[in-house]
Short mmCIF file of C-alpha atoms and ligand atoms in Angstrom, two decimals:
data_model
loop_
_atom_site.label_atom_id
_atom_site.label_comp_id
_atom_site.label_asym_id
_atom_site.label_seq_id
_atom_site.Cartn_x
_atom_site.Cartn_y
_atom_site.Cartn_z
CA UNK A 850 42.63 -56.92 -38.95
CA UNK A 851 42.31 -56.12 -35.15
CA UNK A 852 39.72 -58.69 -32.97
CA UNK A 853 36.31 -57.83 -34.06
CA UNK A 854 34.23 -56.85 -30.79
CA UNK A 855 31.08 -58.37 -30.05
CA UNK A 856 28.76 -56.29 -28.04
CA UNK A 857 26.20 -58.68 -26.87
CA UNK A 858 22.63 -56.71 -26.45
CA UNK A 859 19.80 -57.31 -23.64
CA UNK A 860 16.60 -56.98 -25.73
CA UNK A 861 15.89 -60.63 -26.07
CA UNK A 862 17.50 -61.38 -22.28
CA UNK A 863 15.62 -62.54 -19.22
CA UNK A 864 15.35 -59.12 -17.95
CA UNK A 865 14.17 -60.10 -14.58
CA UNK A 866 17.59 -62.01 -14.19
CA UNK A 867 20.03 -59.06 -15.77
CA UNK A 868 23.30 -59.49 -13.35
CA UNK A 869 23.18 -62.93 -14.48
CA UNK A 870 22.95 -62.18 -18.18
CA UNK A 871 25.78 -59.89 -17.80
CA UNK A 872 27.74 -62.37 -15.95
CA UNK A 873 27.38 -64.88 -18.39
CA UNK A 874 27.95 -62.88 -21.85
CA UNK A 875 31.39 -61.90 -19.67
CA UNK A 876 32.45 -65.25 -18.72
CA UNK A 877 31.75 -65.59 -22.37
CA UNK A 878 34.39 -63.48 -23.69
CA UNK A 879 31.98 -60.43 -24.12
CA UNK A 880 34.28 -57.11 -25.40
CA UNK A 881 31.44 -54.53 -24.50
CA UNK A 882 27.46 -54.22 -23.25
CA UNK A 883 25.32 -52.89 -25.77
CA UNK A 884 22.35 -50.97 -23.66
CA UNK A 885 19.24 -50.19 -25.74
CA UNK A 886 17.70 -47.20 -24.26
CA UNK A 887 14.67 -46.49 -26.21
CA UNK A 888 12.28 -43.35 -25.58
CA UNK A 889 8.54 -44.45 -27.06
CA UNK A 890 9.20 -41.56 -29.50
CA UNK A 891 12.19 -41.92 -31.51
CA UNK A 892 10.99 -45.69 -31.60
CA UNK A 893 7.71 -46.90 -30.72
CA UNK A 894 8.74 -49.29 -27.28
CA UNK A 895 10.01 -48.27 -23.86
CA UNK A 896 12.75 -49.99 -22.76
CA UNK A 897 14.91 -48.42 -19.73
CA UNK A 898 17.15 -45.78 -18.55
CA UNK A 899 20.20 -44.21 -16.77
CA UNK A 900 18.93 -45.81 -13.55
CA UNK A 901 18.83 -49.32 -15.02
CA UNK A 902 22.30 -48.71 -16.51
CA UNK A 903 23.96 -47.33 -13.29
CA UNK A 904 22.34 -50.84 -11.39
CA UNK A 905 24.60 -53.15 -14.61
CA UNK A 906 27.47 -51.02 -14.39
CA UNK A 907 27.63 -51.87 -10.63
CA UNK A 908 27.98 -56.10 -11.65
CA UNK A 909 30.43 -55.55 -14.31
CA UNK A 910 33.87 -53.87 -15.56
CA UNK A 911 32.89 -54.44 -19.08
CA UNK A 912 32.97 -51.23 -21.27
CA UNK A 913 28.89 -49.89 -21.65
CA UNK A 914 28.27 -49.34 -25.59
CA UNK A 915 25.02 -46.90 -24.66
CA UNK A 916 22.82 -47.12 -27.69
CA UNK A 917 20.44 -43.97 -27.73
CA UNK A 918 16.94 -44.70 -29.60
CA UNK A 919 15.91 -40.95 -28.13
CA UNK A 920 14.79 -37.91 -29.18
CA UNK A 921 16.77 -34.60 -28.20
CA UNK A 922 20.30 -37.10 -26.93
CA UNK A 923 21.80 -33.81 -25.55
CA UNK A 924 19.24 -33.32 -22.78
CA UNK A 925 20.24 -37.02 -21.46
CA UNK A 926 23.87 -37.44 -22.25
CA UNK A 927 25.02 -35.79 -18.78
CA UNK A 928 23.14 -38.71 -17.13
CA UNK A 929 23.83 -41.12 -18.85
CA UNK A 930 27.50 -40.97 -18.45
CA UNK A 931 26.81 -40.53 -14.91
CA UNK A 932 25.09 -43.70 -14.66
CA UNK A 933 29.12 -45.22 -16.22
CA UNK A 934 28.35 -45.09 -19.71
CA UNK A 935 31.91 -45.72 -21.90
CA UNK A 936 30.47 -45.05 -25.36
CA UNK A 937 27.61 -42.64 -25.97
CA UNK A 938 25.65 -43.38 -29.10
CA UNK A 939 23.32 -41.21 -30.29
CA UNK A 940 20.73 -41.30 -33.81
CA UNK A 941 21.92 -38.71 -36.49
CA UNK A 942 18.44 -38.17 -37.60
CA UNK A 943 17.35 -36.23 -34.13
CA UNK A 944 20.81 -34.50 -33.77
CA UNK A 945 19.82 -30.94 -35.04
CA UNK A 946 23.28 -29.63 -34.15
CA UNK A 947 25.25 -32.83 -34.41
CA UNK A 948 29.05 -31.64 -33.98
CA UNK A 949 28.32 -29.91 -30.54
CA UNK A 950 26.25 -33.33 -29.37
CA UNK A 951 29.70 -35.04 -30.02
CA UNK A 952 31.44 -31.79 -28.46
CA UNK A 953 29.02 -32.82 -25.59
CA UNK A 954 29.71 -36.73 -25.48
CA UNK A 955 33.66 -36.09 -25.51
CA UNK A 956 33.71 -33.32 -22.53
CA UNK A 957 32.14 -35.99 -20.45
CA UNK A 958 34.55 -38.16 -20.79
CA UNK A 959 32.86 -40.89 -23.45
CA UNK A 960 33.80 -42.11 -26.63
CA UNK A 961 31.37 -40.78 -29.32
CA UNK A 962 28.84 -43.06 -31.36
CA UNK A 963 26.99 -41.99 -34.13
CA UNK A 964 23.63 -43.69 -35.07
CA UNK A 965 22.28 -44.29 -38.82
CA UNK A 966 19.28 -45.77 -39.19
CA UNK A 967 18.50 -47.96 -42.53
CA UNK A 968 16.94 -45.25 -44.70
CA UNK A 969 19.66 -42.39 -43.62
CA UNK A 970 22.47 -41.82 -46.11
CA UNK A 971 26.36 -41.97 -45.13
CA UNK A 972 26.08 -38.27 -45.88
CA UNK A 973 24.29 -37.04 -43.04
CA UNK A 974 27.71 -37.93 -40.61
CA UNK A 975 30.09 -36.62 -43.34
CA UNK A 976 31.02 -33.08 -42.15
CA UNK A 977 31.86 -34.59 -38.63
CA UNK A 978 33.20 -37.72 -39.60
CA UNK A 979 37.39 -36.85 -38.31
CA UNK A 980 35.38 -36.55 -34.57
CA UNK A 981 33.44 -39.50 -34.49
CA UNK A 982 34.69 -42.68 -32.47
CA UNK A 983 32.20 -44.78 -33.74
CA UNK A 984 29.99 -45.18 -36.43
CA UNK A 985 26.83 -47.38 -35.60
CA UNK A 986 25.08 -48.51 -38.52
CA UNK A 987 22.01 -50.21 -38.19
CA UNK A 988 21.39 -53.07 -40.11
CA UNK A 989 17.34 -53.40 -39.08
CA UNK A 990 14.54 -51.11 -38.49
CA UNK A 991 15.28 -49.73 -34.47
CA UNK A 992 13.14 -50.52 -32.10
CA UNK A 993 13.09 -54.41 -31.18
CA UNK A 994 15.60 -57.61 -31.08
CA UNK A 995 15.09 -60.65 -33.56
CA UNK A 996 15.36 -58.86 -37.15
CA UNK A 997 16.33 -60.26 -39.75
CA UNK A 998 19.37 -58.08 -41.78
CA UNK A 999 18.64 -55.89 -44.59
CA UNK A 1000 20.82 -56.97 -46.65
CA UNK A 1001 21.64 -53.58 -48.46
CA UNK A 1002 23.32 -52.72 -45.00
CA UNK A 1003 26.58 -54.73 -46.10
CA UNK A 1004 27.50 -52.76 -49.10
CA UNK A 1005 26.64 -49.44 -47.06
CA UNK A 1006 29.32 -50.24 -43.97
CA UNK A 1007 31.65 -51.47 -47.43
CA UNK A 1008 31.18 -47.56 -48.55
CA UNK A 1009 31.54 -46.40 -45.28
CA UNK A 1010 35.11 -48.30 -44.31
CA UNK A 1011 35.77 -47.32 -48.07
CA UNK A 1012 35.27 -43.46 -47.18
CA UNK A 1013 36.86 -43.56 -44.17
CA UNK A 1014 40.07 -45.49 -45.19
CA UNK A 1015 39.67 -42.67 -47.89
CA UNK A 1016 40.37 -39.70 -44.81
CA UNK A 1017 43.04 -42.07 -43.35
CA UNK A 1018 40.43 -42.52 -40.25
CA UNK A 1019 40.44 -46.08 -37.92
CA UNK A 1020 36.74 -45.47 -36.86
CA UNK A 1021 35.36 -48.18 -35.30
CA UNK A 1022 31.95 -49.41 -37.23
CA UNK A 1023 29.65 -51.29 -35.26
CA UNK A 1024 26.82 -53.12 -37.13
CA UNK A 1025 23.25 -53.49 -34.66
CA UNK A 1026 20.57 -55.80 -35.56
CA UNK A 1027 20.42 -58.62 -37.62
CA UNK A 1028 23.60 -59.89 -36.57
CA UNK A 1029 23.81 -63.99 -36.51
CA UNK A 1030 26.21 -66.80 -36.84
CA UNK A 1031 25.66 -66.72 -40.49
CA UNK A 1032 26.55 -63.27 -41.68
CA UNK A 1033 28.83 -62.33 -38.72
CA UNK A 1034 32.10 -63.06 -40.69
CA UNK A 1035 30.44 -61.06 -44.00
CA UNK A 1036 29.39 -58.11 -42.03
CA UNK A 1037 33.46 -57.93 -40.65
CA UNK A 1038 34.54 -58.54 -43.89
CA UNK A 1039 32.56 -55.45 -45.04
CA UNK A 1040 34.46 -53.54 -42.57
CA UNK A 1041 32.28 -53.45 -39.37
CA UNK A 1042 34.72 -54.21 -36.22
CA UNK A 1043 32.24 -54.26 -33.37
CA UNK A 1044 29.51 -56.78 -33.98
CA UNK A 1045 26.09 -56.24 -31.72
CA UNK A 1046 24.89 -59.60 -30.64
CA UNK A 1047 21.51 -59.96 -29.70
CA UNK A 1048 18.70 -62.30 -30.59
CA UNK A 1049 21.99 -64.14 -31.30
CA UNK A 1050 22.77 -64.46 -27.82
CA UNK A 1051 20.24 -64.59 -26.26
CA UNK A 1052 17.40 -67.00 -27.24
CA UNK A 1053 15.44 -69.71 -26.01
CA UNK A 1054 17.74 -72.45 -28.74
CA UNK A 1055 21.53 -72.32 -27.26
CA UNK A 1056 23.13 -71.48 -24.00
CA UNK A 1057 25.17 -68.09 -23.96
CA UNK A 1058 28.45 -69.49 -24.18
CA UNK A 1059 27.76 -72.31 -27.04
CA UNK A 1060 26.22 -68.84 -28.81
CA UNK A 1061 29.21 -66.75 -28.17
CA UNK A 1062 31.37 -69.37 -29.12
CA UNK A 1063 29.72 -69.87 -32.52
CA UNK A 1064 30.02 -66.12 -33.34
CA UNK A 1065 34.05 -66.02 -32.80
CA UNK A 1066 34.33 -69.15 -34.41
CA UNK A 1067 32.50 -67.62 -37.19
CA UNK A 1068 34.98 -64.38 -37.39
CA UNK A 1069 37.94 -66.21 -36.62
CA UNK A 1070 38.75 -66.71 -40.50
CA UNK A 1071 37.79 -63.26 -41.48
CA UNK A 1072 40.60 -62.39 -38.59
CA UNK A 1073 43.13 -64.69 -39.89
CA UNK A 1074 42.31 -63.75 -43.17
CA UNK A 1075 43.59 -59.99 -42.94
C1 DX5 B 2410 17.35 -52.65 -32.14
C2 DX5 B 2410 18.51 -52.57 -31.17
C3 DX5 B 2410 19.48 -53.67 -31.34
C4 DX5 B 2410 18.87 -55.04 -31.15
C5 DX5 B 2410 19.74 -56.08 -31.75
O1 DX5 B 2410 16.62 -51.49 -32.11
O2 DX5 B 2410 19.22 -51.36 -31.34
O3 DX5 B 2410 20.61 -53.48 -30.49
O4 DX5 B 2410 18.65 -55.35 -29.82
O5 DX5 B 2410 19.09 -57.31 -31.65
P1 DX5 B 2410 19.32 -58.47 -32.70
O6 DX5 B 2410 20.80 -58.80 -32.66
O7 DX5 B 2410 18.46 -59.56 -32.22
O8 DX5 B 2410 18.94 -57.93 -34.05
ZN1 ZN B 2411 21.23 -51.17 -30.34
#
């Protein structure tokens, strides 16, 4: 099995001291940023934009995961990689046309993510599945940090590496929310190869780096293992 990624996410951060959260999930071994943009719409909070993006992607050469919570992606998408997005994410369930979204993502120059949120069936990606990068599966309601799993999401990213194996596709499957040192090493085992890392992370309990170091220690069997 390749290194899982862990894709540490700012929810639960100190906010008012960003560049130095970045800093330390990277001196921590962090493979990408996840960035929760989140619209008051598709999900009920706020949280920032392409501006606030732009300012992190200034402090850092880590790859941006960009992980839409928005209604109508496709009016955004143009900025967003502007502002140095790497991977564009966007929800499946507010995609009315969802294979010229990833048409979209790909022309401007970004690796395409594909959002399902607990309640919305493997199905609804199927017919686009061969031009999807990345298949992010959520394993809590969207909207805020500190959820626990649902535990059904396991046996859905199982299917889902199942299917794709299946059409002889390598699509990367990121599980976001519920993540912790405890099912870490069950979700990779599932299949999932990038692991968001929030609440996880970043909490009040453990520096960044004892975190960060529990979570690999955590997948390093699963890694050995295959
Ligand atoms: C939830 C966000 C997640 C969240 C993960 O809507 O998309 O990225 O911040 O946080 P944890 O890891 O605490 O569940
Ligand atoms: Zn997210």
């Amino acid at each position: 099995m390749p290194a899982i990624k862990i894709a540490p996410s700012f929810l639960t951060a100190d906010l008012g001291r960003i560049a130095d959260e970045v800093r330390a999930v990277e001196a921590a071994g962090a493979d990408y940023l996840h960035l929760d943009v989140m619209d008051g719409h598709f999900v009920p909070p706020i949280s920032f934009g392409a501006i606030v993006i732009e300012a992190i992607n200034k402090v850092t050469d880590l790859p941006l995961d960009v992980h839409l919570m928005i209604e109508q992606p496709e009016r955004q998408l143009e900025s967003f990689a502007a502002a140095g997005a790497d991977i564009l994410n966007v929800h499946a369930e507010v995609c009315d046309d969802l294979p010229a979204i990833i048409a979209q993502i790909k022309a401007l120059g970004c690796r395409a993510g594909v959002g399902l949120n607990p309640e919305t069936a493997i199905s609804a990606i199927a017919a686009s599945m061969e031009e999807i990068d990345q298949v992010l599966v959520m394993g809590v309601h969207p909207g805020w940090g500190g959820q626990a799993l649902i535990p059904e999401t396991i046996e859905k990213i199982r299917d889902l590496r199942a299917r794709l194996n299946e059409r002889g596709l390598g699509t990367d499957i990121e599980i976001d929310g519920g993540v912790k040192v405890h099912n870490a090493a069950e979700c990779a085992a599932a299949g999932a190869n990038v692991l968001v890392a929030g609440s996880v992370v970043f909490n009040d309990n453990a520096s960044v780096a004892d975190s960060m170091r529990d979570l690999r220690e955590a997948l390093a069997a699963v890694e050995r293992e295959a």
